[in-house]
Coordinates of C-alpha atoms (C1' of nucleotides) in Angstrom, one line a residue:
Chain A
M1 CA 84.6 142.3 130.8
N2 CA 83.2 139.6 128.6
S3 CA 79.3 140.0 128.7
E4 CA 79.2 136.4 127.5
W5 CA 75.9 135.7 129.2
S6 CA 73.6 138.6 128.2
V7 CA 71.0 137.5 126.0
E8 CA 70.3 140.6 124.4
E9 CA 73.7 140.4 122.7
D10 CA 72.5 140.6 119.1
S11 CA 76.0 140.7 118.0
L12 CA 76.1 136.9 118.2
S13 CA 75.7 135.5 114.8
H14 CA 72.8 133.3 115.9
P15 CA 69.8 135.5 116.7
M16 CA 67.5 132.6 117.3
L17 CA 67.7 131.9 121.0
F18 CA 64.4 130.8 122.6
S19 CA 61.8 131.2 119.9
D20 CA 63.9 129.3 117.1
F21 CA 66.6 126.8 117.9
Q22 CA 67.0 125.0 114.7
P23 CA 70.4 126.1 114.0
L24 CA 71.6 124.7 117.3
D25 CA 70.0 121.3 116.4
E26 CA 71.8 121.4 113.2
L27 CA 75.1 122.2 114.9
L28 CA 74.4 119.4 117.3
D29 CA 74.1 117.0 114.3
T30 CA 77.3 118.3 112.9
Y31 CA 79.1 117.5 116.3
L32 CA 77.4 114.7 118.0
L33 CA 77.1 112.6 115.0
E34 CA 80.8 112.9 114.5
D35 CA 81.1 111.0 117.8
D36 CA 84.5 109.7 117.7
P37 CA 87.3 112.1 117.9
E38 CA 89.7 109.2 117.2
S39 CA 88.4 109.2 113.6
I40 CA 90.0 112.6 112.6
P41 CA 91.9 112.1 109.4
N42 CA 95.5 112.0 110.3
H43 CA 96.3 109.5 107.3
H44 CA 98.2 111.7 105.1
L45 CA 101.6 111.0 106.4
K46 CA 103.2 109.1 103.5
E47 CA 104.1 109.7 99.8
L48 CA 107.1 112.0 100.8
I49 CA 110.1 110.4 99.6
G50 CA 110.8 110.2 95.9
D51 CA 114.6 110.3 95.9
S52 CA 116.3 108.3 92.9
G53 CA 118.6 111.0 91.5
A54 CA 119.9 113.9 93.3
D55 CA 123.6 113.3 93.0
P56 CA 125.0 113.5 96.5
S57 CA 128.3 115.0 95.2
Q58 CA 129.9 115.1 98.6
P59 CA 127.3 113.5 100.9
H60 CA 129.1 114.3 104.2
L61 CA 132.4 115.3 102.9
C62 CA 133.6 112.0 104.1
A63 CA 132.0 109.4 102.4
A64 CA 134.0 107.1 100.1
D65 CA 134.4 109.1 96.9
N66 CA 133.8 106.8 94.0
N67 CA 134.3 108.7 90.8
H68 CA 130.8 108.7 89.1
A69 CA 130.6 110.2 85.7
E70 CA 127.8 108.2 84.5
T71 CA 126.1 111.0 82.5
H72 CA 126.3 108.8 79.6
S73 CA 126.9 105.4 81.0
S74 CA 129.9 104.2 78.9
P75 CA 129.5 100.3 78.4
H76 CA 132.8 100.3 77.1
T77 CA 135.0 97.5 75.8
T78 CA 137.5 97.1 78.8
Q79 CA 136.5 96.2 82.2
D80 CA 139.8 97.6 83.4
F81 CA 138.1 100.5 85.1
S82 CA 136.1 97.9 86.9
S83 CA 134.0 99.7 89.5
D84 CA 133.4 102.6 87.2
Q85 CA 131.2 100.4 85.1
I86 CA 128.5 100.7 87.8
S87 CA 127.1 104.1 88.5
D88 CA 125.9 104.8 92.2
D89 CA 122.4 105.2 90.6
D90 CA 122.5 101.6 89.3
L91 CA 124.2 100.3 92.4
V92 CA 121.0 101.4 94.5
N93 CA 118.3 100.8 92.0
L94 CA 119.3 97.6 90.3
P95 CA 117.5 94.6 91.6
I96 CA 120.0 92.7 93.7
Q97 CA 119.9 89.6 91.4
E98 CA 120.9 91.9 88.3
L99 CA 123.7 93.5 90.5
N100 CA 125.1 90.2 91.4
K101 CA 125.5 89.2 87.8
R102 CA 127.5 92.3 87.2
L103 CA 129.6 91.8 90.3
K104 CA 130.5 88.3 89.5
T105 CA 132.7 89.6 86.6
L106 CA 134.7 91.7 89.2
P107 CA 137.5 91.1 91.6
R108 CA 136.2 89.9 95.0
A109 CA 137.5 92.9 96.8
E110 CA 135.9 95.2 94.3
A111 CA 132.6 93.4 94.6
Q112 CA 132.7 93.5 98.3
M113 CA 133.2 97.3 98.1
L114 CA 130.5 97.8 96.0
R115 CA 128.0 95.8 97.9
K116 CA 129.2 97.8 101.0
R117 CA 128.6 101.1 99.1
R118 CA 125.2 99.9 98.0
R119 CA 124.3 99.4 101.6
I120 CA 125.6 102.8 102.6
L121 CA 123.5 104.6 99.8
K122 CA 120.4 102.7 100.7
N123 CA 120.9 103.6 104.4
R124 CA 121.3 107.0 103.4
S125 CA 117.9 107.2 101.9
Y126 CA 116.3 105.3 104.7
A127 CA 117.7 107.9 107.1
T128 CA 116.3 110.6 104.9
S129 CA 112.8 109.0 104.9
C130 CA 112.9 108.2 108.4
R131 CA 113.5 112.0 109.1
Q132 CA 110.9 113.1 106.8
R133 CA 108.5 110.7 108.4
R134 CA 109.2 112.1 111.7
V135 CA 108.7 115.8 110.6
A136 CA 105.5 114.8 108.9
S137 CA 104.0 113.0 111.8
D138 CA 104.9 115.9 114.0
E139 CA 103.2 118.4 111.7
S140 CA 100.2 116.1 111.5
L141 CA 100.1 115.9 115.4
K142 CA 100.2 119.6 115.6
E143 CA 97.5 120.2 113.0
Q144 CA 95.1 117.7 114.7
N145 CA 95.9 119.4 117.9
Q146 CA 94.7 122.8 116.4
R147 CA 91.7 121.2 114.9
L148 CA 90.7 119.7 118.3
K149 CA 91.2 122.9 120.1
D150 CA 89.2 124.9 117.5
Q151 CA 86.4 122.2 117.8
L152 CA 86.4 122.4 121.5
R153 CA 86.1 126.2 121.4
E154 CA 83.0 125.9 119.1
V155 CA 81.3 123.2 121.1
K156 CA 81.7 125.1 124.3
E157 CA 80.2 128.0 122.6
I158 CA 77.3 126.1 121.5
L159 CA 76.8 124.6 124.8
R160 CA 76.9 128.2 126.3
K161 CA 74.3 129.3 124.1
T162 CA 72.2 126.2 124.7
I163 CA 72.3 126.6 128.5
V164 CA 71.1 130.4 128.0
D165 CA 68.3 129.0 126.0
R166 CA 67.3 126.2 128.3
N167 CA 67.5 128.8 131.2
L168 CA 65.1 131.1 129.4
Y169 CA 62.6 128.2 128.9
K170 CA 62.8 127.3 132.4
S171 CA 62.2 130.7 133.5
K172 CA 59.1 131.0 131.3
C173 CA 57.9 127.5 132.7
E174 CA 58.2 128.9 136.3
R175 CA 56.3 132.0 135.2
L176 CA 53.5 130.1 133.6
E177 CA 53.2 127.8 136.5
G178 CA 52.9 130.8 138.9
L179 CA 50.0 131.9 137.0
F180 CA 48.2 128.7 137.6
Q181 CA 48.8 129.0 141.4
R182 CA 46.5 132.0 141.6
Chain B
M1 CA 50.5 114.4 131.1
N2 CA 53.9 114.2 132.7
S3 CA 54.0 110.6 131.5
E4 CA 54.7 112.0 128.2
W5 CA 57.8 114.0 128.9
S6 CA 59.2 112.2 131.8
V7 CA 62.9 111.5 131.2
E8 CA 63.4 108.3 129.7
E9 CA 67.2 108.3 129.8
D10 CA 67.4 106.9 133.3
S11 CA 70.2 104.8 132.0
L12 CA 72.3 107.8 132.1
S13 CA 74.5 108.2 135.1
H14 CA 73.2 111.7 135.6
P15 CA 69.7 111.5 136.6
M16 CA 69.0 115.0 137.0
L17 CA 67.7 116.4 133.9
F18 CA 64.9 118.9 134.1
S19 CA 64.0 119.1 137.6
D20 CA 67.5 119.5 138.9
F21 CA 70.2 120.9 136.7
Q22 CA 72.9 122.2 139.2
P23 CA 75.3 119.4 138.0
L24 CA 75.1 120.7 134.4
D25 CA 76.0 124.3 135.5
E26 CA 78.8 123.1 137.7
L27 CA 80.3 121.2 134.7
L28 CA 79.7 124.3 132.7
D29 CA 81.9 126.2 135.1
T30 CA 84.5 123.7 134.7
Y31 CA 84.7 124.1 131.1
L32 CA 83.6 127.4 130.0
L33 CA 85.7 129.3 132.5
E34 CA 89.0 127.2 131.2
D35 CA 88.2 129.3 127.9
D36 CA 91.6 129.0 126.3
P37 CA 92.6 125.8 125.0
E38 CA 95.9 127.3 124.3
S39 CA 96.6 127.5 127.8
I40 CA 97.1 123.8 128.4
P41 CA 100.2 122.9 130.4
N42 CA 102.7 121.6 127.8
H43 CA 105.7 123.1 129.6
H44 CA 107.3 120.0 131.2
L45 CA 109.6 119.3 128.5
K46 CA 112.9 120.1 130.1
E47 CA 115.0 118.7 133.0
L48 CA 115.8 115.6 131.2
I49 CA 119.6 115.6 130.7
G50 CA 121.7 114.7 133.8
D51 CA 124.7 112.9 132.0
S52 CA 127.9 113.6 133.7
G53 CA 129.0 109.9 134.4
A54 CA 128.1 106.9 132.5
D55 CA 131.4 105.9 130.9
P56 CA 130.5 105.5 127.3
S57 CA 132.7 102.5 127.1
Q58 CA 132.1 102.0 123.3
P59 CA 129.9 105.0 122.3
H60 CA 129.6 103.9 118.8
L61 CA 132.2 101.2 118.6
C62 CA 134.1 103.7 116.4
A63 CA 134.9 106.7 118.4
A64 CA 138.6 107.4 119.0
D65 CA 139.6 104.9 121.5
N66 CA 141.4 106.7 124.3
N67 CA 142.7 104.2 126.6
H68 CA 141.3 105.3 129.9
A69 CA 142.9 102.5 132.1
E70 CA 144.8 104.9 134.2
T71 CA 145.8 102.2 136.5
H72 CA 148.8 101.2 134.5
S73 CA 148.5 102.2 130.8
S74 CA 150.9 100.8 128.3
P75 CA 153.8 103.2 128.3
H76 CA 155.4 102.4 125.0
T77 CA 156.3 105.8 123.9
T78 CA 156.5 109.2 125.5
Q79 CA 153.2 110.8 124.5
D80 CA 151.1 108.1 126.3
F81 CA 151.6 109.5 129.8
S82 CA 150.7 112.8 128.8
S83 CA 147.1 112.4 127.5
D84 CA 146.3 109.9 130.1
Q85 CA 146.5 112.6 132.7
I86 CA 143.2 114.1 131.8
S87 CA 140.1 111.8 132.0
D88 CA 137.3 112.0 129.6
D89 CA 135.2 113.3 132.4
D90 CA 137.6 116.2 133.1
L91 CA 137.9 116.7 129.5
V92 CA 134.2 117.7 129.2
N93 CA 133.4 119.0 132.7
L94 CA 136.4 121.2 133.4
P95 CA 135.7 124.8 132.6
I96 CA 137.7 125.7 129.5
Q97 CA 140.2 128.0 131.4
E98 CA 141.1 125.3 133.7
L99 CA 141.5 122.8 131.0
N100 CA 143.7 125.3 129.0
K101 CA 146.1 125.5 131.9
R102 CA 146.6 121.7 131.8
L103 CA 146.9 121.6 128.1
K104 CA 149.7 124.2 128.1
T105 CA 152.1 121.5 129.5
L106 CA 151.4 119.2 126.7
P107 CA 152.8 119.0 123.1
R108 CA 150.7 121.0 120.7
A109 CA 149.5 118.0 118.7
E110 CA 148.3 116.4 121.9
A111 CA 146.6 119.5 123.0
Q112 CA 144.8 119.8 119.8
M113 CA 143.5 116.2 119.8
L114 CA 142.4 116.6 123.4
R115 CA 140.4 119.9 122.4
K116 CA 139.0 118.0 119.5
R117 CA 137.9 115.2 121.8
R118 CA 136.4 117.6 124.2
R119 CA 134.3 118.9 121.4
I120 CA 133.3 115.6 120.1
L121 CA 132.2 114.5 123.7
K122 CA 130.2 117.5 124.1
N123 CA 128.6 117.3 120.9
R124 CA 127.7 113.7 121.8
S125 CA 125.6 115.1 124.8
Y126 CA 124.2 117.7 122.8
A127 CA 122.9 115.2 120.3
T128 CA 121.4 113.1 123.2
S129 CA 119.6 116.0 124.6
C130 CA 118.4 117.0 121.2
R131 CA 116.9 113.6 120.8
Q132 CA 115.3 113.5 124.3
R133 CA 113.9 116.8 123.6
R134 CA 112.3 115.5 120.5
V135 CA 110.9 112.5 122.0
A136 CA 109.5 114.3 125.0
S137 CA 108.0 117.1 122.7
D138 CA 106.4 114.3 120.7
E139 CA 104.9 112.6 123.9
S140 CA 103.7 115.8 125.2
L141 CA 101.8 116.6 121.8
K142 CA 100.3 113.1 122.1
E143 CA 99.3 113.5 125.6
Q144 CA 97.7 116.9 124.8
N145 CA 96.0 115.5 122.0
Q146 CA 94.4 112.7 124.2
R147 CA 93.3 115.2 126.9
L148 CA 91.7 117.3 124.0
K149 CA 89.7 114.4 122.7
D150 CA 88.7 113.5 126.2
Q151 CA 87.5 116.9 126.9
L152 CA 85.8 117.2 123.6
R153 CA 83.9 113.9 124.2
E154 CA 82.9 115.0 127.6
V155 CA 81.8 118.6 126.5
K156 CA 79.8 116.9 123.7
E157 CA 78.0 114.7 126.1
I158 CA 77.1 117.6 128.5
L159 CA 75.7 119.5 125.3
R160 CA 73.7 116.5 124.4
K161 CA 72.1 116.4 127.8
T162 CA 71.6 120.0 128.0
I163 CA 69.7 119.8 124.7
V164 CA 67.5 117.2 125.9
D165 CA 67.0 119.3 129.0
R166 CA 66.1 122.5 127.0
N167 CA 63.7 120.4 124.8
L168 CA 61.8 119.2 127.8
Y169 CA 61.4 122.7 129.2
K170 CA 60.3 123.8 125.7
S171 CA 57.8 121.1 125.5
K172 CA 56.4 121.9 129.0
C173 CA 56.1 125.5 128.0
E174 CA 54.1 124.8 125.0
R175 CA 51.8 122.5 127.0
L176 CA 51.2 125.2 129.7
E177 CA 50.5 127.9 126.9
G178 CA 48.2 125.5 125.5
L179 CA 46.3 125.3 128.7
F180 CA 45.8 129.0 128.5
Q181 CA 44.4 129.0 125.1
R182 CA 41.1 127.4 126.5
Chain C
dA1 C1' 133.6 128.6 122.9
dT2 C1' 129.1 126.6 123.5
dG3 C1' 124.7 124.7 122.1
dA4 C1' 121.6 123.1 118.6
dT5 C1' 120.4 120.6 114.7
dG6 C1' 120.5 118.5 109.7
dA7 C1' 122.5 114.9 107.5
dG8 C1' 125.5 110.8 106.7
dT9 C1' 127.3 106.7 108.8
dT10 C1' 127.2 102.5 111.6
dA11 C1' 125.1 98.8 114.6
dG12 C1' 121.6 96.1 115.3
dC13 C1' 116.7 94.5 115.3
dA14 C1' 112.7 92.9 112.7
dG15 C1' 110.8 90.9 108.7
Chain D
dC1 C1' 118.8 91.2 102.1
dT2 C1' 115.7 95.1 103.1
dG3 C1' 113.9 98.7 105.9
dC4 C1' 114.0 101.2 110.1
dT5 C1' 115.8 103.8 113.8
dA6 C1' 119.1 104.9 118.0
dA7 C1' 123.3 106.9 118.6
dC8 C1' 127.5 109.1 117.0
dT9 C1' 130.1 112.4 114.3
dC10 C1' 130.5 116.3 111.5
dA11 C1' 129.4 120.6 109.3
dT12 C1' 126.9 124.8 110.1
dC13 C1' 124.4 128.2 112.2
dA14 C1' 123.7 131.5 116.1
dT15 C1' 124.8 133.2 120.5

DNA sequence: ATGATGAGTTAGCAG
DNA sequence: CTGCTAACTCATCAT
């Protein structure tokens, strides 16, 4: 049994109905001035990636396994080991121009493989950020949703109190008018 | 006297303030009784699958190409007849028990391949429904969000009018009380 | 076994 | 080419 409408309810945190309604007006400012629900934040769904390292030792247990031991990139004499000269890290992060320079010194087939691997590695991180973006956007929607529900509840409560208040004034007016009738 | 506090907001579509506030109360019922925002529908995110047919001719352009041209497949070696006996459709839809019966008549390797393919086909549709579910859930959140924004706007408008209404009654009370002072 | 989901791969579109 | 994303496959977890 929710005695929502009894005015005697001092348990409410706003013991001001009727004689003092400043608090209501303040709250009104708070809400009515913030007139556009569309303007709710919602813009914090970026800056989440930051990959760069994270050696994907066995990315999917099926990716082409190029043996990368670039802990101390060995710019050694021979280019015999060809593809080993370029770490995965360089492969993705080097500007394409710089990469092409290095690839020119390699056999065509080798170069092609490396380009393909570059694309795969890049796609891998695109996929990762795509997923993170989706998750972030979902969370954001849920948060916004919760905020809206809370606001709605609050505004409804204010409305309820305002109506009680108005009804009291109305009754008082009618009583006073009754006195004049006599 | 009444020229002072007559309602100037005739431009509003609710020309009832002060003297007639039934509409407000009706709207109040509409909103306050629907007290729990948590109870908004949100349960229509199912019944979306319904695959069954739709020959995925080239599912990803990379799936194992089983030659499903049973009209007259290419019988170059012995094993071809065998696997062609079971269509992809049967492969996914037959109860496992029934399928096993049929597989018993086939070479082990063949049977293993078919089991694996069954798993792949099933996973394909699991993935599809997973994706659809995600999309549906997202849309649902967005819709709910829009509804909440609309409701909030509406309740705020009602509150605004109610406050105007209350203030008018309050002014009137003060006026009447002033008359008694003399 | 079945179903669900994170992650890697591929195709294909957009810039 | 770069970046993004739908769809597929695989690994893994839970039932």
